[in-house]
Amino acid sequence: SAVISQKPSRDICQRGTSLTIQCQVDSQVTMMFWYRQQPGQSLTLIATANQGSEATYESGFVIDKFPISRPNLTFSTLTVSNMSPEDSSIYLCSVGPDRANYGYTFGSGTRLTVV
Amino acid sequence: AQKITQTQPGMFVQEKEAVTLDCTYDTSDPSYGLFWYKQPSSGEMIFLIYQGSYDQQNATEGRYSLNFQKARKSANLVISASQLGDSAMYFCAMRVYGNNRLAFGKGNQVVVIP
């Protein structure tokens, strides 16, 4: 299975600022996924990031708020822009499915607190 | 649209006993995959087990087994011989083929007590 390095692991940010989260994969992957997990909630897909094209956003998420870059097949960033306390969540990147076991691998997550 | 339902309240289970976590799903697509993930308090998502809709046998991975009842659209996770390290949130998820996105249920909280 792929191994994902996600940074930062946690951050505390002031409202109105932006934070960029990075995910580096140890192998080339076609699609990368970005999820948000609000406190005590399940995972919600923000967008799918494809190399060489604009990310595909889910309903309720917009590019101006969550711009995504995918410069190559092993790397992606998610920016949380103009943050408010409601953006306090865990953000996770994911790749998959794995050819061997069909599973999706997740990064270790970024625990964001906006104050 | 895909829908995953996990309705059990938080569960306490005695160490070394088995626990069953319920998951029902709804899709009109005949080709799909079902997943279970474990999320400890550290926040990472750990892949546990996968069941394809056309698989004839229930999936097993070590102490994890999936009780797949296709007609009932249920995919319950069974954890045998619970360990203290099994204390975590457990999420059921589904992927419909042709669509690579995972849809997650709300999760089940499990606490293993000595």
mmCIF file with all atom_site columns, C-alpha atoms in Angstrom:
data_model
loop_
_atom_site.group_PDB
_atom_site.id
_atom_site.type_symbol
_atom_site.label_atom_id
_atom_site.label_alt_id
_atom_site.label_comp_id
_atom_site.label_asym_id
_atom_site.label_entity_id
_atom_site.label_seq_id
_atom_site.pdbx_PDB_ins_code
_atom_site.Cartn_x
_atom_site.Cartn_y
_atom_site.Cartn_z
_atom_site.occupancy
_atom_site.B_iso_or_equiv
_atom_site.pdbx_formal_charge
_atom_site.auth_seq_id
_atom_site.auth_comp_id
_atom_site.auth_asym_id
_atom_site.auth_atom_id
_atom_site.pdbx_PDB_model_num
ATOM 1   C CA . SER A 1 1   ? 0.000   0.000   0.000   1.00 0.00 ? 1   SER A CA 1
ATOM 2   C CA . ALA A 1 2   ? 1.031   3.592   -0.574  1.00 0.00 ? 2   ALA A CA 1
ATOM 3   C CA . VAL A 1 3   ? 2.531   5.563   2.284   1.00 0.00 ? 3   VAL A CA 1
ATOM 4   C CA . ILE A 1 4   ? 1.417   9.166   2.735   1.00 0.00 ? 4   ILE A CA 1
ATOM 5   C CA . SER A 1 5   ? 3.265   11.872  4.608   1.00 0.00 ? 5   SER A CA 1
ATOM 6   C CA . GLN A 1 6   ? 0.905   14.664  5.658   1.00 0.00 ? 6   GLN A CA 1
ATOM 7   C CA . LYS A 1 7   ? 2.032   17.969  7.130   1.00 0.00 ? 7   LYS A CA 1
ATOM 8   C CA . PRO A 1 8   ? 1.462   19.720  9.424   1.00 0.00 ? 8   PRO A CA 1
ATOM 9   C CA . SER A 1 9   ? 0.037   17.273  11.929  1.00 0.00 ? 9   SER A CA 1
ATOM 10  C CA . ARG A 1 10  ? -1.680  20.064  13.834  1.00 0.00 ? 10  ARG A CA 1
ATOM 11  C CA . ASP A 1 11  ? -1.862  23.824  13.891  1.00 0.00 ? 11  ASP A CA 1
ATOM 12  C CA . ILE A 1 12  ? -3.588  26.625  15.704  1.00 0.00 ? 12  ILE A CA 1
ATOM 13  C CA . CYS A 1 13  ? -4.405  29.542  13.422  1.00 0.00 ? 13  CYS A CA 1
ATOM 14  C CA . GLN A 1 14  ? -5.902  32.982  13.736  1.00 0.00 ? 14  GLN A CA 1
ATOM 15  C CA . ARG A 1 15  ? -9.203  33.655  12.037  1.00 0.00 ? 15  ARG A CA 1
ATOM 16  C CA . GLY A 1 16  ? -8.879  35.299  8.666   1.00 0.00 ? 16  GLY A CA 1
ATOM 17  C CA . THR A 1 17  ? -5.591  33.601  7.847   1.00 0.00 ? 17  THR A CA 1
ATOM 18  C CA . SER A 1 18  ? -4.899  30.645  5.553   1.00 0.00 ? 18  SER A CA 1
ATOM 19  C CA . LEU A 1 19  ? -3.223  27.289  6.099   1.00 0.00 ? 19  LEU A CA 1
ATOM 20  C CA . THR A 1 20  ? -1.764  25.013  3.453   1.00 0.00 ? 20  THR A CA 1
ATOM 21  C CA . ILE A 1 21  ? -1.692  21.278  4.120   1.00 0.00 ? 21  ILE A CA 1
ATOM 22  C CA . GLN A 1 22  ? 0.664   19.065  2.175   1.00 0.00 ? 22  GLN A CA 1
ATOM 23  C CA . CYS A 1 23  ? 0.469   15.386  1.277   1.00 0.00 ? 23  CYS A CA 1
ATOM 24  C CA . GLN A 1 24  ? 3.384   13.497  -0.223  1.00 0.00 ? 24  GLN A CA 1
ATOM 25  C CA . VAL A 1 25  ? 2.854   9.943   -1.488  1.00 0.00 ? 25  VAL A CA 1
ATOM 26  C CA . ASP A 1 26  ? 5.668   7.430   -1.898  1.00 0.00 ? 26  ASP A CA 1
ATOM 27  C CA . SER A 1 27  ? 4.353   6.263   -5.281  1.00 0.00 ? 27  SER A CA 1
ATOM 28  C CA . GLN A 1 28  ? 2.588   7.757   -8.254  1.00 0.00 ? 28  GLN A CA 1
ATOM 29  C CA . VAL A 1 29  ? -1.190  7.824   -7.913  1.00 0.00 ? 29  VAL A CA 1
ATOM 30  C CA . THR A 1 30  ? -3.838  9.060   -10.286 1.00 0.00 ? 30  THR A CA 1
ATOM 31  C CA . MET A 1 31  ? -6.296  10.472  -7.799  1.00 0.00 ? 31  MET A CA 1
ATOM 32  C CA . MET A 1 32  ? -5.934  12.045  -4.409  1.00 0.00 ? 32  MET A CA 1
ATOM 33  C CA . PHE A 1 33  ? -8.846  12.844  -2.163  1.00 0.00 ? 33  PHE A CA 1
ATOM 34  C CA . TRP A 1 34  ? -9.232  15.503  0.507   1.00 0.00 ? 34  TRP A CA 1
ATOM 35  C CA . TYR A 1 35  ? -11.614 15.016  3.425   1.00 0.00 ? 35  TYR A CA 1
ATOM 36  C CA . ARG A 1 36  ? -12.799 17.128  6.330   1.00 0.00 ? 36  ARG A CA 1
ATOM 37  C CA . GLN A 1 37  ? -13.820 15.648  9.649   1.00 0.00 ? 37  GLN A CA 1
ATOM 38  C CA . GLN A 1 38  ? -15.534 18.097  11.931  1.00 0.00 ? 38  GLN A CA 1
ATOM 39  C CA . PRO A 1 39  ? -15.400 17.410  15.684  1.00 0.00 ? 39  PRO A CA 1
ATOM 40  C CA . GLY A 1 40  ? -17.304 14.239  16.559  1.00 0.00 ? 40  GLY A CA 1
ATOM 41  C CA . GLN A 1 41  ? -18.440 13.769  12.970  1.00 0.00 ? 41  GLN A CA 1
ATOM 42  C CA . SER A 1 42  ? -17.731 11.459  10.075  1.00 0.00 ? 42  SER A CA 1
ATOM 43  C CA . LEU A 1 43  ? -15.533 12.158  7.071   1.00 0.00 ? 43  LEU A CA 1
ATOM 44  C CA . THR A 1 44  ? -16.865 14.400  4.336   1.00 0.00 ? 44  THR A CA 1
ATOM 45  C CA . LEU A 1 45  ? -15.203 14.508  0.951   1.00 0.00 ? 45  LEU A CA 1
ATOM 46  C CA . ILE A 1 46  ? -14.072 18.004  -0.023  1.00 0.00 ? 46  ILE A CA 1
ATOM 47  C CA . ALA A 1 47  ? -12.653 17.315  -3.467  1.00 0.00 ? 47  ALA A CA 1
ATOM 48  C CA . THR A 1 48  ? -10.837 14.928  -5.745  1.00 0.00 ? 48  THR A CA 1
ATOM 49  C CA . ALA A 1 49  ? -7.479  16.134  -7.025  1.00 0.00 ? 49  ALA A CA 1
ATOM 50  C CA . ASN A 1 50  ? -6.300  14.942  -10.415 1.00 0.00 ? 50  ASN A CA 1
ATOM 51  C CA . GLN A 1 51  ? -2.902  15.717  -11.827 1.00 0.00 ? 51  GLN A CA 1
ATOM 52  C CA . GLY A 1 52  ? -3.003  18.136  -14.707 1.00 0.00 ? 52  GLY A CA 1
ATOM 53  C CA . SER A 1 53  ? -6.562  19.294  -14.222 1.00 0.00 ? 53  SER A CA 1
ATOM 54  C CA . GLU A 1 54  ? -8.624  21.278  -11.782 1.00 0.00 ? 54  GLU A CA 1
ATOM 55  C CA . ALA A 1 55  ? -9.887  19.529  -8.710  1.00 0.00 ? 55  ALA A CA 1
ATOM 56  C CA . THR A 1 56  ? -13.461 18.306  -8.626  1.00 0.00 ? 56  THR A CA 1
ATOM 57  C CA . TYR A 1 57  ? -15.304 19.756  -5.638  1.00 0.00 ? 57  TYR A CA 1
ATOM 58  C CA . GLU A 1 58  ? -18.226 18.208  -3.789  1.00 0.00 ? 58  GLU A CA 1
ATOM 59  C CA . SER A 1 59  ? -21.411 20.061  -3.109  1.00 0.00 ? 59  SER A CA 1
ATOM 60  C CA . GLY A 1 60  ? -20.905 22.654  -0.405  1.00 0.00 ? 60  GLY A CA 1
ATOM 61  C CA . PHE A 1 61  ? -17.198 23.139  -1.047  1.00 0.00 ? 61  PHE A CA 1
ATOM 62  C CA . VAL A 1 62  ? -15.777 25.816  -3.345  1.00 0.00 ? 62  VAL A CA 1
ATOM 63  C CA . ILE A 1 63  ? -12.390 26.446  -4.859  1.00 0.00 ? 63  ILE A CA 1
ATOM 64  C CA . ASP A 1 64  ? -12.047 29.936  -3.390  1.00 0.00 ? 64  ASP A CA 1
ATOM 65  C CA . LYS A 1 65  ? -12.293 28.536  0.120   1.00 0.00 ? 65  LYS A CA 1
ATOM 66  C CA . PHE A 1 66  ? -10.375 25.279  -0.439  1.00 0.00 ? 66  PHE A CA 1
ATOM 67  C CA . PRO A 1 67  ? -7.934  25.725  -3.325  1.00 0.00 ? 67  PRO A CA 1
ATOM 68  C CA . ILE A 1 68  ? -6.104  22.540  -4.227  1.00 0.00 ? 68  ILE A CA 1
ATOM 69  C CA . SER A 1 69  ? -2.915  22.020  -6.173  1.00 0.00 ? 69  SER A CA 1
ATOM 70  C CA . ARG A 1 70  ? -1.741  18.781  -7.760  1.00 0.00 ? 70  ARG A CA 1
ATOM 71  C CA . PRO A 1 71  ? 1.538   19.556  -9.511  1.00 0.00 ? 71  PRO A CA 1
ATOM 72  C CA . ASN A 1 72  ? 2.557   15.905  -10.011 1.00 0.00 ? 72  ASN A CA 1
ATOM 73  C CA . LEU A 1 73  ? 1.453   12.336  -9.337  1.00 0.00 ? 73  LEU A CA 1
ATOM 74  C CA . THR A 1 74  ? 2.960   12.142  -5.845  1.00 0.00 ? 74  THR A CA 1
ATOM 75  C CA . PHE A 1 75  ? 2.035   15.463  -4.245  1.00 0.00 ? 75  PHE A CA 1
ATOM 76  C CA . SER A 1 76  ? -0.967  17.640  -3.445  1.00 0.00 ? 76  SER A CA 1
ATOM 77  C CA . THR A 1 77  ? -1.817  20.581  -1.242  1.00 0.00 ? 77  THR A CA 1
ATOM 78  C CA . LEU A 1 78  ? -5.075  21.800  0.246   1.00 0.00 ? 78  LEU A CA 1
ATOM 79  C CA . THR A 1 79  ? -5.360  25.384  1.438   1.00 0.00 ? 79  THR A CA 1
ATOM 80  C CA . VAL A 1 80  ? -8.001  26.425  3.928   1.00 0.00 ? 80  VAL A CA 1
ATOM 81  C CA . SER A 1 81  ? -8.531  30.110  3.190   1.00 0.00 ? 81  SER A CA 1
ATOM 82  C CA . ASN A 1 82  ? -9.859  32.991  5.251   1.00 0.00 ? 82  ASN A CA 1
ATOM 83  C CA . MET A 1 83  ? -10.384 30.679  8.189   1.00 0.00 ? 83  MET A CA 1
ATOM 84  C CA . SER A 1 84  ? -13.106 30.942  10.786  1.00 0.00 ? 84  SER A CA 1
ATOM 85  C CA . PRO A 1 85  ? -13.637 28.854  13.938  1.00 0.00 ? 85  PRO A CA 1
ATOM 86  C CA . GLU A 1 86  ? -16.091 26.714  11.939  1.00 0.00 ? 86  GLU A CA 1
ATOM 87  C CA . ASP A 1 87  ? -13.128 25.443  9.923   1.00 0.00 ? 87  ASP A CA 1
ATOM 88  C CA . SER A 1 88  ? -11.691 23.761  13.011  1.00 0.00 ? 88  SER A CA 1
ATOM 89  C CA . SER A 1 89  ? -11.533 20.134  11.922  1.00 0.00 ? 89  SER A CA 1
ATOM 90  C CA . ILE A 1 90  ? -9.266  17.278  11.026  1.00 0.00 ? 90  ILE A CA 1
ATOM 91  C CA . TYR A 1 91  ? -8.279  17.385  7.365   1.00 0.00 ? 91  TYR A CA 1
ATOM 92  C CA . LEU A 1 92  ? -7.150  14.162  5.724   1.00 0.00 ? 92  LEU A CA 1
ATOM 93  C CA . CYS A 1 93  ? -5.792  13.269  2.334   1.00 0.00 ? 93  CYS A CA 1
ATOM 94  C CA . SER A 1 94  ? -6.282  9.843   0.829   1.00 0.00 ? 94  SER A CA 1
ATOM 95  C CA . VAL A 1 95  ? -5.252  7.759   -2.164  1.00 0.00 ? 95  VAL A CA 1
ATOM 96  C CA . GLY A 1 96  ? -6.672  4.580   -3.583  1.00 0.00 ? 96  GLY A CA 1
ATOM 97  C CA . PRO A 1 97  ? -7.917  2.077   -4.273  1.00 0.00 ? 97  PRO A CA 1
ATOM 98  C CA . ASP A 1 98  ? -4.944  -0.188  -3.685  1.00 0.00 ? 98  ASP A CA 1
ATOM 99  C CA . ARG A 1 99  ? -4.602  -2.821  -6.384  1.00 0.00 ? 99  ARG A CA 1
ATOM 100 C CA . ALA A 1 100 ? -3.854  -5.580  -3.887  1.00 0.00 ? 100 ALA A CA 1
ATOM 101 C CA . ASN A 1 101 ? -6.472  -5.085  -1.199  1.00 0.00 ? 101 ASN A CA 1
ATOM 102 C CA . TYR A 1 102 ? -8.755  -2.395  -2.676  1.00 0.00 ? 102 TYR A CA 1
ATOM 103 C CA . GLY A 1 103 ? -8.258  -0.235  0.398   1.00 0.00 ? 103 GLY A CA 1
ATOM 104 C CA . TYR A 1 104 ? -7.791  3.497   0.469   1.00 0.00 ? 104 TYR A CA 1
ATOM 105 C CA . THR A 1 105 ? -4.788  4.830   2.375   1.00 0.00 ? 105 THR A CA 1
ATOM 106 C CA . PHE A 1 106 ? -5.079  7.966   4.461   1.00 0.00 ? 106 PHE A CA 1
ATOM 107 C CA . GLY A 1 107 ? -2.565  10.474  5.635   1.00 0.00 ? 107 GLY A CA 1
ATOM 108 C CA . SER A 1 108 ? -2.180  10.900  9.373   1.00 0.00 ? 108 SER A CA 1
ATOM 109 C CA . GLY A 1 109 ? -4.390  13.983  9.322   1.00 0.00 ? 109 GLY A CA 1
ATOM 110 C CA . THR A 1 110 ? -4.014  17.664  10.137  1.00 0.00 ? 110 THR A CA 1
ATOM 111 C CA . ARG A 1 111 ? -5.798  18.767  13.287  1.00 0.00 ? 111 ARG A CA 1
ATOM 112 C CA . LEU A 1 112 ? -6.685  22.419  12.731  1.00 0.00 ? 112 LEU A CA 1
ATOM 113 C CA . THR A 1 113 ? -7.930  24.774  15.419  1.00 0.00 ? 113 THR A CA 1
ATOM 114 C CA . VAL A 1 114 ? -8.993  28.274  14.423  1.00 0.00 ? 114 VAL A CA 1
ATOM 115 C CA . VAL A 1 115 ? -9.116  30.874  17.200  1.00 0.00 ? 115 VAL A CA 1
ATOM 116 C CA . ALA B 2 1   ? -26.979 8.202   -4.157  1.00 0.00 ? 1   ALA B CA 1
ATOM 117 C CA . GLN B 2 2   ? -25.041 6.022   -1.762  1.00 0.00 ? 2   GLN B CA 1
ATOM 118 C CA . LYS B 2 3   ? -25.998 5.968   1.876   1.00 0.00 ? 3   LYS B CA 1
ATOM 119 C CA . ILE B 2 4   ? -24.281 4.293   4.808   1.00 0.00 ? 4   ILE B CA 1
ATOM 120 C CA . THR B 2 5   ? -26.055 3.894   8.142   1.00 0.00 ? 5   THR B CA 1
ATOM 121 C CA . GLN B 2 6   ? -24.401 3.187   11.459  1.00 0.00 ? 6   GLN B CA 1
ATOM 122 C CA . THR B 2 7   ? -26.839 3.749   14.307  1.00 0.00 ? 7   THR B CA 1
ATOM 123 C CA . GLN B 2 8   ? -25.434 1.959   17.331  1.00 0.00 ? 8   GLN B CA 1
ATOM 124 C CA . PRO B 2 9   ? -24.638 4.098   20.350  1.00 0.00 ? 9   PRO B CA 1
ATOM 125 C CA . GLY B 2 10  ? -21.222 3.890   21.929  1.00 0.00 ? 10  GLY B CA 1
ATOM 126 C CA . MET B 2 11  ? -20.344 0.363   22.960  1.00 0.00 ? 11  MET B CA 1
ATOM 127 C CA . PHE B 2 12  ? -18.421 -1.036  25.884  1.00 0.00 ? 12  PHE B CA 1
ATOM 128 C CA . VAL B 2 13  ? -16.951 -4.486  25.415  1.00 0.00 ? 13  VAL B CA 1
ATOM 129 C CA . GLN B 2 14  ? -15.031 -6.670  27.803  1.00 0.00 ? 14  GLN B CA 1
ATOM 130 C CA . GLU B 2 15  ? -11.493 -7.509  26.840  1.00 0.00 ? 15  GLU B CA 1
ATOM 131 C CA . LYS B 2 16  ? -11.213 -10.864 25.007  1.00 0.00 ? 16  LYS B CA 1
ATOM 132 C CA . GLU B 2 17  ? -14.876 -10.839 24.035  1.00 0.00 ? 17  GLU B CA 1
ATOM 133 C CA . ALA B 2 18  ? -16.224 -10.403 20.509  1.00 0.00 ? 18  ALA B CA 1
ATOM 134 C CA . VAL B 2 19  ? -18.088 -7.308  19.344  1.00 0.00 ? 19  VAL B CA 1
ATOM 135 C CA . THR B 2 20  ? -20.282 -6.779  16.292  1.00 0.00 ? 20  THR B CA 1
ATOM 136 C CA . LEU B 2 21  ? -20.646 -3.362  14.686  1.00 0.00 ? 21  LEU B CA 1
ATOM 137 C CA . ASP B 2 22  ? -23.672 -2.841  12.465  1.00 0.00 ? 22  ASP B CA 1
ATOM 138 C CA . CYS B 2 23  ? -23.613 -1.214  9.049   1.00 0.00 ? 23  CYS B CA 1
ATOM 139 C CA . THR B 2 24  ? -26.384 -1.007  6.490   1.00 0.00 ? 24  THR B CA 1
ATOM 140 C CA . TYR B 2 25  ? -26.076 0.567   3.103   1.00 0.00 ? 25  TYR B CA 1
ATOM 141 C CA . ASP B 2 26  ? -28.223 1.653   0.232   1.00 0.00 ? 26  ASP B CA 1
ATOM 142 C CA . THR B 2 27  ? -27.300 1.693   -3.426  1.00 0.00 ? 27  THR B CA 1
ATOM 143 C CA . SER B 2 28  ? -28.981 0.760   -6.677  1.00 0.00 ? 28  SER B CA 1
ATOM 144 C CA . ASP B 2 29  ? -25.679 -0.092  -8.318  1.00 0.00 ? 29  ASP B CA 1
ATOM 145 C CA . PRO B 2 30  ? -24.885 -3.833  -8.482  1.00 0.00 ? 30  PRO B CA 1
ATOM 146 C CA . SER B 2 31  ? -21.112 -3.275  -8.341  1.00 0.00 ? 31  SER B CA 1
ATOM 147 C CA . TYR B 2 32  ? -19.777 -1.808  -5.138  1.00 0.00 ? 32  TYR B CA 1
ATOM 148 C CA . GLY B 2 33  ? -17.253 -2.307  -2.398  1.00 0.00 ? 33  GLY B CA 1
ATOM 149 C CA . LEU B 2 34  ? -17.638 -2.066  1.352   1.00 0.00 ? 34  LEU B CA 1
ATOM 150 C CA . PHE B 2 35  ? -14.888 -1.021  3.748   1.00 0.00 ? 35  PHE B CA 1
ATOM 151 C CA . TRP B 2 36  ? -14.295 -0.754  7.458   1.00 0.00 ? 36  TRP B CA 1
ATOM 152 C CA . TYR B 2 37  ? -11.849 1.720   8.964   1.00 0.00 ? 37  TYR B CA 1
ATOM 153 C CA . LYS B 2 38  ? -10.598 2.207   12.499  1.00 0.00 ? 38  LYS B CA 1
ATOM 154 C CA . GLN B 2 39  ? -9.871  5.683   13.843  1.00 0.00 ? 39  GLN B CA 1
ATOM 155 C CA . PRO B 2 40  ? -8.114  5.786   17.212  1.00 0.00 ? 40  PRO B CA 1
ATOM 156 C CA . SER B 2 41  ? -7.969  8.988   19.219  1.00 0.00 ? 41  SER B CA 1
ATOM 157 C CA . SER B 2 42  ? -4.814  9.982   17.331  1.00 0.00 ? 42  SER B CA 1
ATOM 158 C CA . GLY B 2 43  ? -7.019  10.638  14.301  1.00 0.00 ? 43  GLY B CA 1
ATOM 159 C CA . GLU B 2 44  ? -5.420  8.384   11.701  1.00 0.00 ? 44  GLU B CA 1
ATOM 160 C CA . MET B 2 45  ? -7.657  6.228   9.527   1.00 0.00 ? 45  MET B CA 1
ATOM 161 C CA . ILE B 2 46  ? -6.629  2.571   9.480   1.00 0.00 ? 46  ILE B CA 1
ATOM 162 C CA . PHE B 2 47  ? -8.009  0.285   6.765   1.00 0.00 ? 47  PHE B CA 1
ATOM 163 C CA . LEU B 2 48  ? -9.299  -2.967  8.267   1.00 0.00 ? 48  LEU B CA 1
ATOM 164 C CA . ILE B 2 49  ? -11.211 -5.000  5.726   1.00 0.00 ? 49  ILE B CA 1
ATOM 165 C CA . TYR B 2 50  ? -12.860 -4.946  2.307   1.00 0.00 ? 50  TYR B CA 1
ATOM 166 C CA . GLN B 2 51  ? -15.837 -6.820  0.837   1.00 0.00 ? 51  GLN B CA 1
ATOM 167 C CA . GLY B 2 52  ? -16.775 -6.688  -2.832  1.00 0.00 ? 52  GLY B CA 1
ATOM 168 C CA . SER B 2 53  ? -20.412 -6.998  -3.824  1.00 0.00 ? 53  SER B CA 1
ATOM 169 C CA . TYR B 2 54  ? -19.699 -10.056 -5.965  1.00 0.00 ? 54  TYR B CA 1
ATOM 170 C CA . ASP B 2 55  ? -17.510 -11.827 -3.426  1.00 0.00 ? 55  ASP B CA 1
ATOM 171 C CA . GLN B 2 56  ? -19.013 -15.200 -2.561  1.00 0.00 ? 56  GLN B CA 1
ATOM 172 C CA . GLN B 2 57  ? -17.370 -15.495 0.830   1.00 0.00 ? 57  GLN B CA 1
ATOM 173 C CA . ASN B 2 58  ? -17.306 -13.158 3.774   1.00 0.00 ? 58  ASN B CA 1
ATOM 174 C CA . ALA B 2 59  ? -14.022 -11.287 4.086   1.00 0.00 ? 59  ALA B CA 1
ATOM 175 C CA . THR B 2 60  ? -11.688 -12.014 6.991   1.00 0.00 ? 60  THR B CA 1
ATOM 176 C CA . GLU B 2 61  ? -8.488  -10.299 8.099   1.00 0.00 ? 61  GLU B CA 1
ATOM 177 C CA . GLY B 2 62  ? -7.001  -11.661 11.282  1.00 0.00 ? 62  GLY B CA 1
ATOM 178 C CA . ARG B 2 63  ? -9.386  -10.834 14.128  1.00 0.00 ? 63  ARG B CA 1
ATOM 179 C CA . TYR B 2 64  ? -11.678 -8.907  11.805  1.00 0.00 ? 64  TYR B CA 1
ATOM 180 C CA . SER B 2 65  ? -14.438 -10.513 9.800   1.00 0.00 ? 65  SER B CA 1
ATOM 181 C CA . LEU B 2 66  ? -17.221 -9.006  7.776   1.00 0.00 ? 66  LEU B CA 1
ATOM 182 C CA . ASN B 2 67  ? -20.698 -10.512 7.968   1.00 0.00 ? 67  ASN B CA 1
ATOM 183 C CA . PHE B 2 68  ? -21.968 -9.626  4.496   1.00 0.00 ? 68  PHE B CA 1
ATOM 184 C CA . GLN B 2 69  ? -25.703 -10.099 3.928   1.00 0.00 ? 69  GLN B CA 1
ATOM 185 C CA . LYS B 2 70  ? -26.300 -8.767  0.460   1.00 0.00 ? 70  LYS B CA 1
ATOM 186 C CA . ALA B 2 71  ? -30.069 -9.186  0.382   1.00 0.00 ? 71  ALA B CA 1
ATOM 187 C CA . ARG B 2 72  ? -30.369 -7.235  3.625   1.00 0.00 ? 72  ARG B CA 1
ATOM 188 C CA . LYS B 2 73  ? -27.748 -4.719  2.471   1.00 0.00 ? 73  LYS B CA 1
ATOM 189 C CA . SER B 2 74  ? -25.776 -5.122  5.638   1.00 0.00 ? 74  SER B CA 1
ATOM 190 C CA . ALA B 2 75  ? -22.043 -5.426  6.215   1.00 0.00 ? 75  ALA B CA 1
ATOM 191 C CA . ASN B 2 76  ? -21.429 -5.902  9.896   1.00 0.00 ? 76  ASN B CA 1
ATOM 192 C CA . LEU B 2 77  ? -17.903 -5.960  11.294  1.00 0.00 ? 77  LEU B CA 1
ATOM 193 C CA . VAL B 2 78  ? -17.032 -8.598  13.865  1.00 0.00 ? 78  VAL B CA 1
ATOM 194 C CA . ILE B 2 79  ? -13.975 -8.091  16.036  1.00 0.00 ? 79  ILE B CA 1
ATOM 195 C CA . SER B 2 80  ? -13.015 -11.238 17.868  1.00 0.00 ? 80  SER B CA 1
ATOM 196 C CA . ALA B 2 81  ? -10.992 -11.444 21.081  1.00 0.00 ? 81  ALA B CA 1
ATOM 197 C CA . SER B 2 82  ? -11.124 -7.702  21.746  1.00 0.00 ? 82  SER B CA 1
ATOM 198 C CA . GLN B 2 83  ? -7.969  -5.986  22.937  1.00 0.00 ? 83  GLN B CA 1
ATOM 199 C CA . LEU B 2 84  ? -7.528  -2.703  24.757  1.00 0.00 ? 84  LEU B CA 1
ATOM 200 C CA . GLY B 2 85  ? -5.988  -1.279  21.597  1.00 0.00 ? 85  GLY B CA 1
ATOM 201 C CA . ASP B 2 86  ? -9.260  -1.861  19.760  1.00 0.00 ? 86  ASP B CA 1
ATOM 202 C CA . SER B 2 87  ? -10.783 1.129   21.553  1.00 0.00 ? 87  SER B CA 1
ATOM 203 C CA . ALA B 2 88  ? -11.532 3.545   18.714  1.00 0.00 ? 88  ALA B CA 1
ATOM 204 C CA . MET B 2 89  ? -14.152 4.865   16.317  1.00 0.00 ? 89  MET B CA 1
ATOM 205 C CA . TYR B 2 90  ? -15.064 2.458   13.542  1.00 0.00 ? 90  TYR B CA 1
ATOM 206 C CA . PHE B 2 91  ? -16.361 3.695   10.211  1.00 0.00 ? 91  PHE B CA 1
ATOM 207 C CA . CYS B 2 92  ? -18.157 1.750   7.522   1.00 0.00 ? 92  CYS B CA 1
ATOM 208 C CA . ALA B 2 93  ? -17.710 3.074   3.984   1.00 0.00 ? 93  ALA B CA 1
ATOM 209 C CA . MET B 2 94  ? -18.844 2.231   0.475   1.00 0.00 ? 94  MET B CA 1
ATOM 210 C CA . ARG B 2 95  ? -17.549 2.809   -2.996  1.00 0.00 ? 95  ARG B CA 1
ATOM 211 C CA . VAL B 2 96  ? -19.691 2.357   -6.087  1.00 0.00 ? 96  VAL B CA 1
ATOM 212 C CA . TYR B 2 97  ? -17.618 1.216   -9.051  1.00 0.00 ? 97  TYR B CA 1
ATOM 213 C CA . GLY B 2 98  ? -17.190 3.799   -11.729 1.00 0.00 ? 98  GLY B CA 1
ATOM 214 C CA . ASN B 2 99  ? -17.018 6.333   -8.929  1.00 0.00 ? 99  ASN B CA 1
ATOM 215 C CA . ASN B 2 100 ? -13.822 6.262   -6.896  1.00 0.00 ? 100 ASN B CA 1
ATOM 216 C CA . ARG B 2 101 ? -15.161 8.251   -3.983  1.00 0.00 ? 101 ARG B CA 1
ATOM 217 C CA . LEU B 2 102 ? -15.812 6.699   -0.596  1.00 0.00 ? 102 LEU B CA 1
ATOM 218 C CA . ALA B 2 103 ? -18.997 7.482   1.315   1.00 0.00 ? 103 ALA B CA 1
ATOM 219 C CA . PHE B 2 104 ? -18.701 7.064   5.089   1.00 0.00 ? 104 PHE B CA 1
ATOM 220 C CA . GLY B 2 105 ? -21.180 6.252   7.812   1.00 0.00 ? 105 GLY B CA 1
ATOM 221 C CA . LYS B 2 106 ? -21.287 8.231   11.046  1.00 0.00 ? 106 LYS B CA 1
ATOM 222 C CA . GLY B 2 107 ? -19.172 5.719   12.922  1.00 0.00 ? 107 GLY B CA 1
ATOM 223 C CA . ASN B 2 108 ? -19.407 3.493   16.009  1.00 0.00 ? 108 ASN B CA 1
ATOM 224 C CA . GLN B 2 109 ? -17.477 4.245   19.186  1.00 0.00 ? 109 GLN B CA 1
ATOM 225 C CA . VAL B 2 110 ? -16.019 1.153   20.855  1.00 0.00 ? 110 VAL B CA 1
ATOM 226 C CA . VAL B 2 111 ? -14.404 1.139   24.277  1.00 0.00 ? 111 VAL B CA 1
ATOM 227 C CA . VAL B 2 112 ? -12.716 -2.055  25.424  1.00 0.00 ? 112 VAL B CA 1
ATOM 228 C CA . ILE B 2 113 ? -12.583 -2.461  29.182  1.00 0.00 ? 113 ILE B CA 1
ATOM 229 C CA . PRO B 2 114 ? -10.211 -4.755  31.066  1.00 0.00 ? 114 PRO B CA 1
#
